[in-house]
Short mmCIF file of C-alpha atoms in Angstrom, two decimals:
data_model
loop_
_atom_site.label_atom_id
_atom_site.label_comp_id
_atom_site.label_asym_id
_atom_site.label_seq_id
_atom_site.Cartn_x
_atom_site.Cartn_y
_atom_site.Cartn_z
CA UNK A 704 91.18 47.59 177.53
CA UNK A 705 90.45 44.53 175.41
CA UNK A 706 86.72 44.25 177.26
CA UNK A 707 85.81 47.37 178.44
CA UNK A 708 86.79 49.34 174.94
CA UNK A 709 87.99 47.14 172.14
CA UNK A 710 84.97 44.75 172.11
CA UNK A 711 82.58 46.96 173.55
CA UNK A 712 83.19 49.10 170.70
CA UNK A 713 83.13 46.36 168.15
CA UNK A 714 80.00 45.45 169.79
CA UNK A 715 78.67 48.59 169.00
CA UNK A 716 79.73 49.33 165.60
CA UNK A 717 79.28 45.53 164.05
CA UNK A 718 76.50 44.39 166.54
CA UNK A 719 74.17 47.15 166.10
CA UNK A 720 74.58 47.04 170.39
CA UNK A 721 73.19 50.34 171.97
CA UNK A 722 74.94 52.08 174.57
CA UNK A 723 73.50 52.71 177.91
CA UNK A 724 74.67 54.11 181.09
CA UNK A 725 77.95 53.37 182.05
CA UNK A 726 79.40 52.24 178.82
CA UNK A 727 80.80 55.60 177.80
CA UNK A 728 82.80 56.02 181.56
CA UNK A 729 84.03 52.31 181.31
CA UNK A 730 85.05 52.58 177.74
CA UNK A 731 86.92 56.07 178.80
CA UNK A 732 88.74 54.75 181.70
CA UNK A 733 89.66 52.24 180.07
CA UNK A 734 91.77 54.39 176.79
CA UNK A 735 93.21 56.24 180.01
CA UNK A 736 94.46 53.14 180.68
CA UNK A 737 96.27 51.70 177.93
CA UNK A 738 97.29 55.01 176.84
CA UNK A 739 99.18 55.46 180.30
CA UNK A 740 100.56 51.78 180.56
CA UNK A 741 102.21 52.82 177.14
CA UNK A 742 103.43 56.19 178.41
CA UNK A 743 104.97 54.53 180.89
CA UNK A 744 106.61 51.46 178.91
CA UNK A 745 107.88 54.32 176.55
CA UNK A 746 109.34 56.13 179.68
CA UNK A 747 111.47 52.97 180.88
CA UNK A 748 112.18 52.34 177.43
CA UNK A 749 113.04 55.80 176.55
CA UNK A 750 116.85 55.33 175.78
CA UNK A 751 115.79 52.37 173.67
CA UNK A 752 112.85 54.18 171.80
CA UNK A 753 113.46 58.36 172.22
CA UNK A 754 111.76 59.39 168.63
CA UNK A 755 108.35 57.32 169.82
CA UNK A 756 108.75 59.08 173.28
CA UNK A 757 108.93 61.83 171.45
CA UNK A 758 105.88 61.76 169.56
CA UNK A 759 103.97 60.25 172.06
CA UNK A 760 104.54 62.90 174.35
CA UNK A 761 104.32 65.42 171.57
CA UNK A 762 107.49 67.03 171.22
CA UNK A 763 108.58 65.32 168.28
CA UNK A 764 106.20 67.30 166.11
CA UNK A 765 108.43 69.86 165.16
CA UNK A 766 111.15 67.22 164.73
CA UNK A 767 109.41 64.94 162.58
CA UNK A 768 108.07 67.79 160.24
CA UNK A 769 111.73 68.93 159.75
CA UNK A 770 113.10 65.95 158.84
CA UNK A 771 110.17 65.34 156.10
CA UNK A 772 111.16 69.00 154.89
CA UNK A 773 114.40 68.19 154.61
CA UNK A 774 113.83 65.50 152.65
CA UNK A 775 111.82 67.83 150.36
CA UNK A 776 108.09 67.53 151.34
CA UNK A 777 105.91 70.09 150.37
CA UNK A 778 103.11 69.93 153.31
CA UNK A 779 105.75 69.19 156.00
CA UNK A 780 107.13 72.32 155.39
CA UNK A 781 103.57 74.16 155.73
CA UNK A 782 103.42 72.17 158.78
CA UNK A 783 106.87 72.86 160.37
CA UNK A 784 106.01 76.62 159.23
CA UNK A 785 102.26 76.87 161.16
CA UNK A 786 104.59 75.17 164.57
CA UNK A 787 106.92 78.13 163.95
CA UNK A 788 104.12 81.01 163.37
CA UNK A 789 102.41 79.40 166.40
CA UNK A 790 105.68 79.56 168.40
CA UNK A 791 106.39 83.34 167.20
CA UNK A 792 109.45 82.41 164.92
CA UNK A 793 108.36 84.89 162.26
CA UNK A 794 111.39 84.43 160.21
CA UNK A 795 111.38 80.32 160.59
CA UNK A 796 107.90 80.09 159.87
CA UNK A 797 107.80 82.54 156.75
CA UNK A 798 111.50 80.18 155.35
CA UNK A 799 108.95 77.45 155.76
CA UNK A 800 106.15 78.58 154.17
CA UNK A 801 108.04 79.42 151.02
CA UNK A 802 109.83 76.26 150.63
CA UNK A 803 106.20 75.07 150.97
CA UNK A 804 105.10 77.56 148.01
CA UNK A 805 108.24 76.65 146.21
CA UNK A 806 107.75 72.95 146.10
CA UNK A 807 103.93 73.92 144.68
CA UNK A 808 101.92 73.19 147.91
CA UNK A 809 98.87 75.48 147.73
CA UNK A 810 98.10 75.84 151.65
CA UNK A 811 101.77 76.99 152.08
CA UNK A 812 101.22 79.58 149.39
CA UNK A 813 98.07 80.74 151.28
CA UNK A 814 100.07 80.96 154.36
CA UNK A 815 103.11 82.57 152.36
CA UNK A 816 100.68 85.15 151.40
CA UNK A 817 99.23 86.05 154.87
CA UNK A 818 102.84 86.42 156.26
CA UNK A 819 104.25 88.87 153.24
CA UNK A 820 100.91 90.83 153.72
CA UNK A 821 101.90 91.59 157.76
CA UNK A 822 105.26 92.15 156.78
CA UNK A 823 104.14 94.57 153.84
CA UNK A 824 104.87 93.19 151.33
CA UNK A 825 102.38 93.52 149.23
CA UNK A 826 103.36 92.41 145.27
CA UNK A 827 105.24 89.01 147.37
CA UNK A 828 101.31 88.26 148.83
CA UNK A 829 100.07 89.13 145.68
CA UNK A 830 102.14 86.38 143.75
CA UNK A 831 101.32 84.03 146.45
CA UNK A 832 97.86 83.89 146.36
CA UNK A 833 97.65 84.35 142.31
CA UNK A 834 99.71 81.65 142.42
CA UNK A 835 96.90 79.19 145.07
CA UNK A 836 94.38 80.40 142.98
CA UNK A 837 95.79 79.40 139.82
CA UNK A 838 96.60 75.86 141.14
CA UNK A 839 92.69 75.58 142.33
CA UNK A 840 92.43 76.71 145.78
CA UNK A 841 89.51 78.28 147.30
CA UNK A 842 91.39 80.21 150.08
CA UNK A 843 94.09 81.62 147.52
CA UNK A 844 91.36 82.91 145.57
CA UNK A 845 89.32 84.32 148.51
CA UNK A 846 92.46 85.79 149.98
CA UNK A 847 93.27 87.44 146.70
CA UNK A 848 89.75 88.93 146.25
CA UNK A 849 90.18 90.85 149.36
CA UNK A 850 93.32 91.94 148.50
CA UNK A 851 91.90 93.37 145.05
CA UNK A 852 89.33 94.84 147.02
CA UNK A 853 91.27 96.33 149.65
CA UNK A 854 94.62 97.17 148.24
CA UNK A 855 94.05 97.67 144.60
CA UNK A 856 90.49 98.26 144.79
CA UNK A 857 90.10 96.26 141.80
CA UNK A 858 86.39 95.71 141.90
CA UNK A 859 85.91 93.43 139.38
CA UNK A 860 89.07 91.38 139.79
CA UNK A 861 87.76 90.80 143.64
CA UNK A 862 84.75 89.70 142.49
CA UNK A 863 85.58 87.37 139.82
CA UNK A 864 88.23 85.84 142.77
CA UNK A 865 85.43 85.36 144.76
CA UNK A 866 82.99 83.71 142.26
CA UNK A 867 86.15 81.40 141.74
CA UNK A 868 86.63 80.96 145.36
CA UNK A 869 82.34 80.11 145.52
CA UNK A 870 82.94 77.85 142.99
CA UNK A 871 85.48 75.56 144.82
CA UNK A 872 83.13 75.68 147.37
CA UNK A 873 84.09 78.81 149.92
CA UNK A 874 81.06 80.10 152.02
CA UNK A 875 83.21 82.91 152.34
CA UNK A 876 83.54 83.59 148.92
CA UNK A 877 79.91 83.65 148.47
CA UNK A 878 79.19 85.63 150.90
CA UNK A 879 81.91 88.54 149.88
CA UNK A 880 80.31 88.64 146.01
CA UNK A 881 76.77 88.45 147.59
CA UNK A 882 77.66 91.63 149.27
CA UNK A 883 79.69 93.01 146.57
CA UNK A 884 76.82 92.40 144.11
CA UNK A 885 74.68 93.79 146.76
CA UNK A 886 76.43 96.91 146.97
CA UNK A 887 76.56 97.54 143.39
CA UNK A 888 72.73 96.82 143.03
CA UNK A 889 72.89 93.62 141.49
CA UNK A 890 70.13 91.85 143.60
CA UNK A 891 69.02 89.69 140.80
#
């Protein structure tokens, strides 16, 4: 490890060395390794060291998020919340994502929105993303332009979303008022 990746590495980043053939497979072999000589000292140390095992291995994820929730962090509970959409706890994830809203995280409001919208609930994905786009966030307000459009078909509230969403610097959102200026004529 120390030869084949940690110097070669600082040789090429510090040294200005170039790379040639062979130093990309014997830098490679050499992470695969170190990183398995530490899976397996974490293995015969597991009773010792079972969180590190754990997150190592990548099962401690959903752990680790929880207990920063619990202790009342705002993007651990986004995070916990995507692990339980992923894992098709509907009701988990969507507890999660609120206490992520509630505790004024913008990306769990987002998210909060996107699961009260499948569920039909339409004013609760409403308030979500008003309440991302008020805070500054570009996918609250591009999320809440298509909603305008679509569900309230609120022309000029989706399009002033979207300018707001362009302005924080969503390609999306310029590309939904390009068309929605298209479509009314304004090609100015």
């Amino acid at each position: 490890y120390w030869t084949d990746l940690y110097k070669l590495r600082n040789r090429i980043v510090h040294g200005g060395y170039q790379p040639h053939d062979g130093d990309a497979e014997q830098a490679e072999r050499a992470y695969k390794d170190v990183d398995k000589f530490i899976d397996d000292r974490l293995q015969a140390k597991e009773e010792k060291y079972p969180a590190a095992l754990r997150a190592k291995l990548g099962a401690g994820a959903e752990v680790l998020w929880a207990r920063l929730d619990a202790q009342g962090d705002a993007e651990a509970a986004g995070r916990l919340g995507q692990l339980l959409q992923n894992r098709g706890d509907a009701a988990g994830s969507e507890a999660a994502f609120r206490r992520s809203h509630d505790r004024g995280d913008l990306a769990g409001s987002v998210s909060l929105g996107k699961v009260l919208i499948e569920k039909g609930d339409l004013e609760g994905a409403e308030a979500a993303w008003r309440h991302a786009d008020s805070g500054g966030s570009a996918e609250g307000a591009l999320n809440l332009g298509t909603f305008l459009q679509v569900e309230r078909a609120d022309l000029s509230g989706a399009e002033a979303a979207w300018r707001r969403a362009d302005d924080r610097g969503s390609i999306e959102g310029a590309l939904n008022l390009a068309i929605a200026q298209e479509n009314r004529g304004d090609l100015a």
